[in-house]
Amino acid sequence: MLLNFLEELRSAGIRASLKEHLTLLEALDSDVIERRPEEFYYLARATYVKDEGLLDRFDQVFHKVFHGVFSESGEQEYSIPEEWLRAVTEKFLTEEERAAIEQLGDWDEIMETLKKRLEEQEDRHEGGNKWIGTGGTSPFGHSGYNPAGVRIGGKSKNRRAIKVWEKREFANLDSSKELGTRNIKVALRRLRRFAREGAADELDLDATIRGTAKQGWLDIRMRPERHNAVKLLLFLDVGGSMDDHVKATEELFSAATSEFKNLEFFYFHNCLYESVWKDNSRRWNERIPTWDILHKFGHDYKIVFVGDAAMSPYEIAWPGGSVEHMNEEPGETWLKRVVDTYPAVAWLNPSSQRSWEYTQSTHMIRQIMNDRMFPLTLNGLDDAMRELSRKHG
Amino acid sequence: MTQRFTGTENYVATDDLKVAVNAAVTLRRPLLVKGEPGTGKTVLAHEIAKAIGAPLIEWGVKSTTKAQQGLYEYDAVARLRDGQLGDERVHDISNYIRKGKLWEAFTSPELPVLLIDEIDKADIEFPNDLLQELDRMEFDVYETGERIAAKERPIVVITSNNEKELPDAFLRRCFFHYIKFPDDQTMREIIDVHFPDIQRRLVTQALEVFYELREVPGLKKKPSTSELLDWLKLLLVEDMPVDVLQNRDPTKAIPPLHGALLKNEADVMLLERLAFMARRENR
């Protein structure tokens, strides 16, 4: 049972391992929890899930695997024949009332709700499925059947344990989750170049010993701490054919922003022209001339383009080729200016490497970049970072 | 360890939190706590320590914190200086080794609770560097060749604000709990615990204002539990009449004493703008 659970978790994308599994067994063994399904759910959750973004998935898997199990052991599960339900509603409701309820939703749905409510209610009553008629067990006696809405069964105070995960409280955390950025960060680390900058507040032991030996008195030498000194300009292609790659680009971007202190990013569309922008919602009002960028950021900045390089060749080679505006100089000229200004340039292409040779524009850009185009995969990123961190003479 | 953590008189713990804490305490695995800022992550460690009567050792992590600092630091400068002055202490290297928080926790005479606060503030390698130490609860001091091992595994609570992701290998060794924002019922319990004789009506009104405020789209920092408690304290101190909260009309979107709830100038401006717009519509 538990192994099956582990397997289901893994296939749902929760990376639980044998280690967690053993921990769970150990916890069960040492009686950490009282033997209640609810507590078991909490314990399993704390053991297997390490990321709030995955909590919702866990709830779903838990429901799938343990559905009905807990009711077998301990609580009795009631399966209520549909005819009974139908009979009951017919008995208690007039034709008009039924029609009114039917308007509120699918009949089957209402039946389903009714069934659930009944199930919920059963465990509050003394034994048994003789729920029609006899003292207090009638589900309809409790709160009645209201034509204005199906309110069968009162709001149960002691919610059944199963309901805790059925509530799926963490559903909205799932989408906000960025996946895989850690891998990207690790790849980006290759680009780190540590340099000493800033206030001298770290003891340089070697220099101190050397100095002391030379001077004959204690000669403390300090030096600045090491920082990641890499400066990065990121140019991101947005819109059009890039829409398919938004996720990969966002991951790269969120990893890069947390990894580099000196990071500037700009957006462009398809090809680089005379201006770029920083805020996509205000792309038409707040444009930054590309010349300004070339002048402002020193040669030691490293340039990374992210774009699929898929466009009409005219957009690269001809003045006025841009799909959006009249550009006086072709994109090619602008790309070449960047390549000439900055020795370290790389183009990351999120479309698959096999498709590159079928697109003429990809060819052209690759040529402009002096073959420094890399796929936006972990390996490609690794290669690109190696290329960027190469000593440029 | 037979007693179970059930929250304390100052801290309302939900069922799932209790299970997670008890599992971590019993099996002596680190407990990783995440959640919105101000939902009581750090306080949890204090309360666990209080509940089981253990001393709390706090290690606040900053962006410059290195894993090694938690173990020990070797003060070479002091030794160099003493050597210069001909101090006797210089011959024993252990005089210059300063114990870190982990060392303190391992060798504490009583079983301690070790809080590693905001682990995500540190460098991305920080958690990896502590893997072995937290797993085996022992480490070597290279300068003296000593091995420091915990007599009894301390209870470790780690908090994170999710600024950086933590490595898988590290996560595998922890229990995890995500403190979700308390619902209305839990929030009332929390308020009860902190302000036992506050007026019911004031709480109801204040909570309404509070949850409404959390719903305002575009707030940079949504107010959380700790802000609510501060705000209530202020309302009590100022002896604010209930009807000030009650008679709120949309043209005055800013709640009284809002400084306790909103910590961001931009957010206050946003609310003022909303109020202004509401006023204009009403005209």
PDB file of C-alpha atoms in Angstrom, chain B residues 36-224:
ATOM      1  CA  GLU B  36       4.477  34.210   4.097  1.00  0.00           C
ATOM      2  CA  PRO B  37       6.520  36.663   6.147  1.00  0.00           C
ATOM      3  CA  GLY B  38       4.784  37.364   9.441  1.00  0.00           C
ATOM      4  CA  THR B  39       2.968  34.070   9.839  1.00  0.00           C
ATOM      5  CA  GLY B  40       5.037  33.051  12.827  1.00  0.00           C
ATOM      6  CA  LYS B  41       7.863  30.936  11.488  1.00  0.00           C
ATOM      7  CA  THR B  42      10.547  32.206  13.830  1.00  0.00           C
ATOM      8  CA  VAL B  43       8.161  32.390  16.759  1.00  0.00           C
ATOM      9  CA  LEU B  44       7.446  28.702  16.270  1.00  0.00           C
ATOM     10  CA  ALA B  45      10.990  27.769  17.288  1.00  0.00           C
ATOM     11  CA  HIS B  46      10.712  29.938  20.392  1.00  0.00           C
ATOM     12  CA  GLU B  47       7.458  28.275  21.306  1.00  0.00           C
ATOM     13  CA  ILE B  48       8.739  24.743  20.742  1.00  0.00           C
ATOM     14  CA  ALA B  49      11.642  25.529  23.039  1.00  0.00           C
ATOM     15  CA  LYS B  50       9.270  26.952  25.619  1.00  0.00           C
ATOM     16  CA  ALA B  51       6.859  24.043  25.328  1.00  0.00           C
ATOM     17  CA  ILE B  52       9.452  21.353  25.976  1.00  0.00           C
ATOM     18  CA  GLY B  53      11.499  23.501  28.305  1.00  0.00           C
ATOM     19  CA  ALA B  54      14.654  23.472  26.234  1.00  0.00           C
ATOM     20  CA  PRO B  55      17.085  26.329  25.708  1.00  0.00           C
ATOM     21  CA  LEU B  56      16.892  27.995  22.321  1.00  0.00           C
ATOM     22  CA  ILE B  57      20.012  28.623  20.283  1.00  0.00           C
ATOM     23  CA  GLU B  58      19.352  31.090  17.511  1.00  0.00           C
ATOM     24  CA  TRP B  59      21.406  31.350  14.364  1.00  0.00           C
ATOM     25  CA  GLY B  60      20.223  34.205  12.202  1.00  0.00           C
ATOM     26  CA  VAL B  61      21.491  33.776   8.683  1.00  0.00           C
ATOM     27  CA  LYS B  62      22.521  36.764   6.579  1.00  0.00           C
ATOM     28  CA  SER B  63      23.690  37.021   3.009  1.00  0.00           C
ATOM     29  CA  THR B  64      27.281  37.013   4.211  1.00  0.00           C
ATOM     30  CA  THR B  65      26.910  34.045   6.552  1.00  0.00           C
ATOM     31  CA  LYS B  66      29.104  31.066   5.746  1.00  0.00           C
ATOM     32  CA  ALA B  67      28.335  27.536   6.813  1.00  0.00           C
ATOM     33  CA  GLN B  68      31.697  27.336   8.545  1.00  0.00           C
ATOM     34  CA  GLN B  69      30.696  30.137  10.919  1.00  0.00           C
ATOM     35  CA  GLY B  70      28.057  27.860  12.349  1.00  0.00           C
ATOM     36  CA  LEU B  71      30.690  25.306  13.245  1.00  0.00           C
ATOM     37  CA  TYR B  72      33.633  27.385  14.451  1.00  0.00           C
ATOM     38  CA  GLU B  73      35.947  30.205  13.478  1.00  0.00           C
ATOM     39  CA  TYR B  74      39.662  30.306  13.852  1.00  0.00           C
ATOM     40  CA  ASP B  75      40.840  33.759  14.881  1.00  0.00           C
ATOM     41  CA  ALA B  76      44.232  33.915  13.226  1.00  0.00           C
ATOM     42  CA  VAL B  77      44.614  37.643  13.803  1.00  0.00           C
ATOM     43  CA  ALA B  78      44.339  37.347  17.566  1.00  0.00           C
ATOM     44  CA  ARG B  79      46.895  34.568  17.555  1.00  0.00           C
ATOM     45  CA  LEU B  80      49.241  36.563  15.418  1.00  0.00           C
ATOM     46  CA  ARG B  81      48.928  39.508  17.763  1.00  0.00           C
ATOM     47  CA  ASP B  82      49.494  37.364  20.845  1.00  0.00           C
ATOM     48  CA  GLY B  83      52.496  35.847  19.165  1.00  0.00           C
ATOM     49  CA  GLN B  84      53.836  39.307  18.649  1.00  0.00           C
ATOM     50  CA  LEU B  85      53.331  40.230  22.279  1.00  0.00           C
ATOM     51  CA  GLY B  86      54.737  36.954  23.507  1.00  0.00           C
ATOM     52  CA  ASP B  87      51.522  35.899  25.201  1.00  0.00           C
ATOM     53  CA  GLU B  88      51.565  32.378  26.650  1.00  0.00           C
ATOM     54  CA  ARG B  89      48.180  31.593  25.175  1.00  0.00           C
ATOM     55  CA  VAL B  90      49.679  31.486  21.739  1.00  0.00           C
ATOM     56  CA  HIS B  91      50.963  27.932  22.169  1.00  0.00           C
ATOM     57  CA  ASP B  92      47.511  26.457  22.420  1.00  0.00           C
ATOM     58  CA  ILE B  93      45.630  26.813  19.191  1.00  0.00           C
ATOM     59  CA  SER B  94      42.334  25.995  20.829  1.00  0.00           C
ATOM     60  CA  ASN B  95      42.459  29.386  22.550  1.00  0.00           C
ATOM     61  CA  TYR B  96      41.757  30.957  19.208  1.00  0.00           C
ATOM     62  CA  ILE B  97      38.907  28.793  18.102  1.00  0.00           C
ATOM     63  CA  ARG B  98      35.551  30.420  18.544  1.00  0.00           C
ATOM     64  CA  LYS B  99      32.597  28.119  18.774  1.00  0.00           C
ATOM     65  CA  GLY B 100      29.742  28.534  16.352  1.00  0.00           C
ATOM     66  CA  LYS B 101      26.059  27.955  16.989  1.00  0.00           C
ATOM     67  CA  LEU B 102      26.138  24.352  15.807  1.00  0.00           C
ATOM     68  CA  TRP B 103      29.001  23.543  18.150  1.00  0.00           C
ATOM     69  CA  GLU B 104      27.092  25.203  20.962  1.00  0.00           C
ATOM     70  CA  ALA B 105      24.024  23.139  20.158  1.00  0.00           C
ATOM     71  CA  PHE B 106      25.971  19.877  19.913  1.00  0.00           C
ATOM     72  CA  THR B 107      27.711  20.309  23.224  1.00  0.00           C
ATOM     73  CA  SER B 108      24.916  21.967  25.155  1.00  0.00           C
ATOM     74  CA  PRO B 109      24.410  20.246  28.540  1.00  0.00           C
ATOM     75  CA  GLU B 110      20.670  20.356  28.036  1.00  0.00           C
ATOM     76  CA  LEU B 111      18.941  19.269  24.868  1.00  0.00           C
ATOM     77  CA  PRO B 112      18.555  22.512  22.910  1.00  0.00           C
ATOM     78  CA  VAL B 113      16.350  23.736  20.094  1.00  0.00           C
ATOM     79  CA  LEU B 114      18.524  25.131  17.316  1.00  0.00           C
ATOM     80  CA  LEU B 115      16.889  27.726  15.105  1.00  0.00           C
ATOM     81  CA  ILE B 116      18.516  28.378  11.745  1.00  0.00           C
ATOM     82  CA  ASP B 117      16.596  31.462  10.741  1.00  0.00           C
ATOM     83  CA  GLU B 118      16.050  32.461   7.117  1.00  0.00           C
ATOM     84  CA  ILE B 119      18.406  29.951   5.584  1.00  0.00           C
ATOM     85  CA  ASP B 120      17.539  31.186   2.106  1.00  0.00           C
ATOM     86  CA  LYS B 121      19.278  34.495   2.773  1.00  0.00           C
ATOM     87  CA  ALA B 122      22.682  32.868   2.520  1.00  0.00           C
ATOM     88  CA  ASP B 123      24.670  31.835  -0.514  1.00  0.00           C
ATOM     89  CA  ILE B 124      23.172  29.128  -2.688  1.00  0.00           C
ATOM     90  CA  GLU B 125      25.772  26.601  -1.471  1.00  0.00           C
ATOM     91  CA  PHE B 126      25.108  27.242   2.203  1.00  0.00           C
ATOM     92  CA  PRO B 127      22.624  24.405   2.797  1.00  0.00           C
ATOM     93  CA  ASN B 128      24.849  21.967   0.906  1.00  0.00           C
ATOM     94  CA  ASP B 129      27.742  22.833   3.162  1.00  0.00           C
ATOM     95  CA  LEU B 130      25.715  21.872   6.207  1.00  0.00           C
ATOM     96  CA  LEU B 131      24.402  18.569   4.845  1.00  0.00           C
ATOM     97  CA  GLN B 132      26.765  16.230   6.638  1.00  0.00           C
ATOM     98  CA  GLU B 133      26.796  18.232   9.833  1.00  0.00           C
ATOM     99  CA  LEU B 134      23.017  18.204  10.164  1.00  0.00           C
ATOM    100  CA  ASP B 135      22.716  14.616   9.073  1.00  0.00           C
ATOM    101  CA  ARG B 136      25.298  13.067  11.363  1.00  0.00           C
ATOM    102  CA  MET B 137      25.293  15.881  13.886  1.00  0.00           C
ATOM    103  CA  GLU B 138      29.063  15.902  14.045  1.00  0.00           C
ATOM    104  CA  PHE B 139      32.003  17.701  12.472  1.00  0.00           C
ATOM    105  CA  ASP B 140      35.770  17.904  12.663  1.00  0.00           C
ATOM    106  CA  VAL B 141      37.853  20.811  13.851  1.00  0.00           C
ATOM    107  CA  TYR B 142      40.811  20.679  11.517  1.00  0.00           C
ATOM    108  CA  GLU B 143      43.006  23.020  13.538  1.00  0.00           C
ATOM    109  CA  THR B 144      42.983  20.779  16.599  1.00  0.00           C
ATOM    110  CA  GLY B 145      42.011  17.452  15.071  1.00  0.00           C
ATOM    111  CA  GLU B 146      39.052  17.282  17.431  1.00  0.00           C
ATOM    112  CA  ARG B 147      35.759  15.722  16.489  1.00  0.00           C
ATOM    113  CA  ILE B 148      32.675  17.439  17.839  1.00  0.00           C
ATOM    114  CA  ALA B 149      29.718  15.112  17.966  1.00  0.00           C
ATOM    115  CA  ALA B 150      26.317  15.756  19.464  1.00  0.00           C
ATOM    116  CA  LYS B 151      25.613  13.719  22.587  1.00  0.00           C
ATOM    117  CA  GLU B 152      21.981  13.901  21.763  1.00  0.00           C
ATOM    118  CA  ARG B 153      20.666  15.128  18.443  1.00  0.00           C
ATOM    119  CA  PRO B 154      19.352  18.659  18.950  1.00  0.00           C
ATOM    120  CA  ILE B 155      15.960  19.700  17.665  1.00  0.00           C
ATOM    121  CA  VAL B 156      16.587  21.793  14.582  1.00  0.00           C
ATOM    122  CA  VAL B 157      14.095  24.267  13.149  1.00  0.00           C
ATOM    123  CA  ILE B 158      14.934  25.930   9.859  1.00  0.00           C
ATOM    124  CA  THR B 159      12.940  28.787   8.380  1.00  0.00           C
ATOM    125  CA  SER B 160      12.933  29.959   4.799  1.00  0.00           C
ATOM    126  CA  ASN B 161      11.223  32.764   2.925  1.00  0.00           C
ATOM    127  CA  ASN B 162      11.674  31.101  -0.425  1.00  0.00           C
ATOM    128  CA  GLU B 163      14.132  33.622  -1.776  1.00  0.00           C
ATOM    129  CA  LYS B 164      16.282  30.800  -3.022  1.00  0.00           C
ATOM    130  CA  GLU B 165      15.482  27.203  -3.714  1.00  0.00           C
ATOM    131  CA  LEU B 166      17.071  24.647  -1.474  1.00  0.00           C
ATOM    132  CA  PRO B 167      18.908  21.642  -2.874  1.00  0.00           C
ATOM    133  CA  ASP B 168      17.092  18.313  -3.033  1.00  0.00           C
ATOM    134  CA  ALA B 169      19.639  16.475  -0.944  1.00  0.00           C
ATOM    135  CA  PHE B 170      19.070  18.955   1.829  1.00  0.00           C
ATOM    136  CA  LEU B 171      15.302  18.774   1.606  1.00  0.00           C
ATOM    137  CA  ARG B 172      15.312  14.991   1.778  1.00  0.00           C
ATOM    138  CA  ARG B 173      16.660  15.180   5.298  1.00  0.00           C
ATOM    139  CA  CYS B 174      13.976  17.499   6.615  1.00  0.00           C
ATOM    140  CA  PHE B 175      10.350  17.452   7.543  1.00  0.00           C
ATOM    141  CA  PHE B 176       8.558  20.235   5.796  1.00  0.00           C
ATOM    142  CA  HIS B 177       5.732  22.449   6.861  1.00  0.00           C
ATOM    143  CA  TYR B 178       4.166  25.320   4.994  1.00  0.00           C
ATOM    144  CA  ILE B 179       2.378  27.727   7.300  1.00  0.00           C
ATOM    145  CA  LYS B 180      -0.528  28.872   5.265  1.00  0.00           C
ATOM    146  CA  PHE B 181      -2.235  32.109   6.004  1.00  0.00           C
ATOM    147  CA  PRO B 182      -4.659  31.533   8.901  1.00  0.00           C
ATOM    148  CA  ASP B 183      -8.351  31.430   8.084  1.00  0.00           C
ATOM    149  CA  ASP B 184     -10.880  33.505   9.953  1.00  0.00           C
ATOM    150  CA  GLN B 185     -11.412  30.923  12.695  1.00  0.00           C
ATOM    151  CA  THR B 186      -7.724  30.363  13.394  1.00  0.00           C
ATOM    152  CA  MET B 187      -7.145  34.089  13.272  1.00  0.00           C
ATOM    153  CA  ARG B 188      -9.729  34.623  16.015  1.00  0.00           C
ATOM    154  CA  GLU B 189      -8.011  31.986  18.142  1.00  0.00           C
ATOM    155  CA  ILE B 190      -4.697  33.735  17.599  1.00  0.00           C
ATOM    156  CA  ILE B 191      -6.194  37.072  18.589  1.00  0.00           C
ATOM    157  CA  ASP B 192      -7.796  35.474  21.653  1.00  0.00           C
ATOM    158  CA  VAL B 193      -4.430  34.206  22.720  1.00  0.00           C
ATOM    159  CA  HIS B 194      -2.820  37.614  22.393  1.00  0.00           C
ATOM    160  CA  PHE B 195      -5.634  39.890  23.538  1.00  0.00           C
ATOM    161  CA  PRO B 196      -7.823  37.856  25.858  1.00  0.00           C
ATOM    162  CA  ASP B 197     -10.163  40.674  26.829  1.00  0.00           C
ATOM    163  CA  ILE B 198     -10.586  42.473  23.577  1.00  0.00           C
ATOM    164  CA  GLN B 199     -14.139  43.307  22.547  1.00  0.00           C
ATOM    165  CA  ARG B 200     -15.752  40.821  20.230  1.00  0.00           C
ATOM    166  CA  ARG B 201     -17.152  43.520  18.050  1.00  0.00           C
ATOM    167  CA  LEU B 202     -13.835  45.205  17.622  1.00  0.00           C
ATOM    168  CA  VAL B 203     -12.264  41.935  16.515  1.00  0.00           C
ATOM    169  CA  THR B 204     -15.005  41.269  14.014  1.00  0.00           C
ATOM    170  CA  GLN B 205     -14.719  44.731  12.546  1.00  0.00           C
ATOM    171  CA  ALA B 206     -10.959  44.694  12.537  1.00  0.00           C
ATOM    172  CA  LEU B 207     -10.807  41.307  10.852  1.00  0.00           C
ATOM    173  CA  GLU B 208     -13.199  42.504   8.207  1.00  0.00           C
ATOM    174  CA  VAL B 209     -11.002  45.497   7.472  1.00  0.00           C
ATOM    175  CA  PHE B 210      -7.939  43.292   7.552  1.00  0.00           C
ATOM    176  CA  TYR B 211      -9.164  40.615   5.157  1.00  0.00           C
ATOM    177  CA  GLU B 212     -10.581  43.288   2.894  1.00  0.00           C
ATOM    178  CA  LEU B 213      -7.181  44.914   2.819  1.00  0.00           C
ATOM    179  CA  ARG B 214      -5.530  41.642   1.920  1.00  0.00           C
ATOM    180  CA  GLU B 215      -7.879  41.372  -1.029  1.00  0.00           C
ATOM    181  CA  VAL B 216      -6.851  44.721  -2.507  1.00  0.00           C
ATOM    182  CA  PRO B 217      -5.135  43.827  -5.762  1.00  0.00           C
ATOM    183  CA  GLY B 218      -1.631  45.043  -6.364  1.00  0.00           C
ATOM    184  CA  LEU B 219      -0.469  45.481  -2.783  1.00  0.00           C
ATOM    185  CA  LYS B 220       3.282  45.028  -2.591  1.00  0.00           C
ATOM    186  CA  LYS B 221       3.225  43.542   0.876  1.00  0.00           C
ATOM    187  CA  LYS B 222      -0.003  42.099   2.115  1.00  0.00           C
ATOM    188  CA  PRO B 223      -0.415  42.580   5.857  1.00  0.00           C
ATOM    189  CA  SER B 224      -0.014  39.322   7.749  1.00  0.00           C
TER     190      SER B 224
END
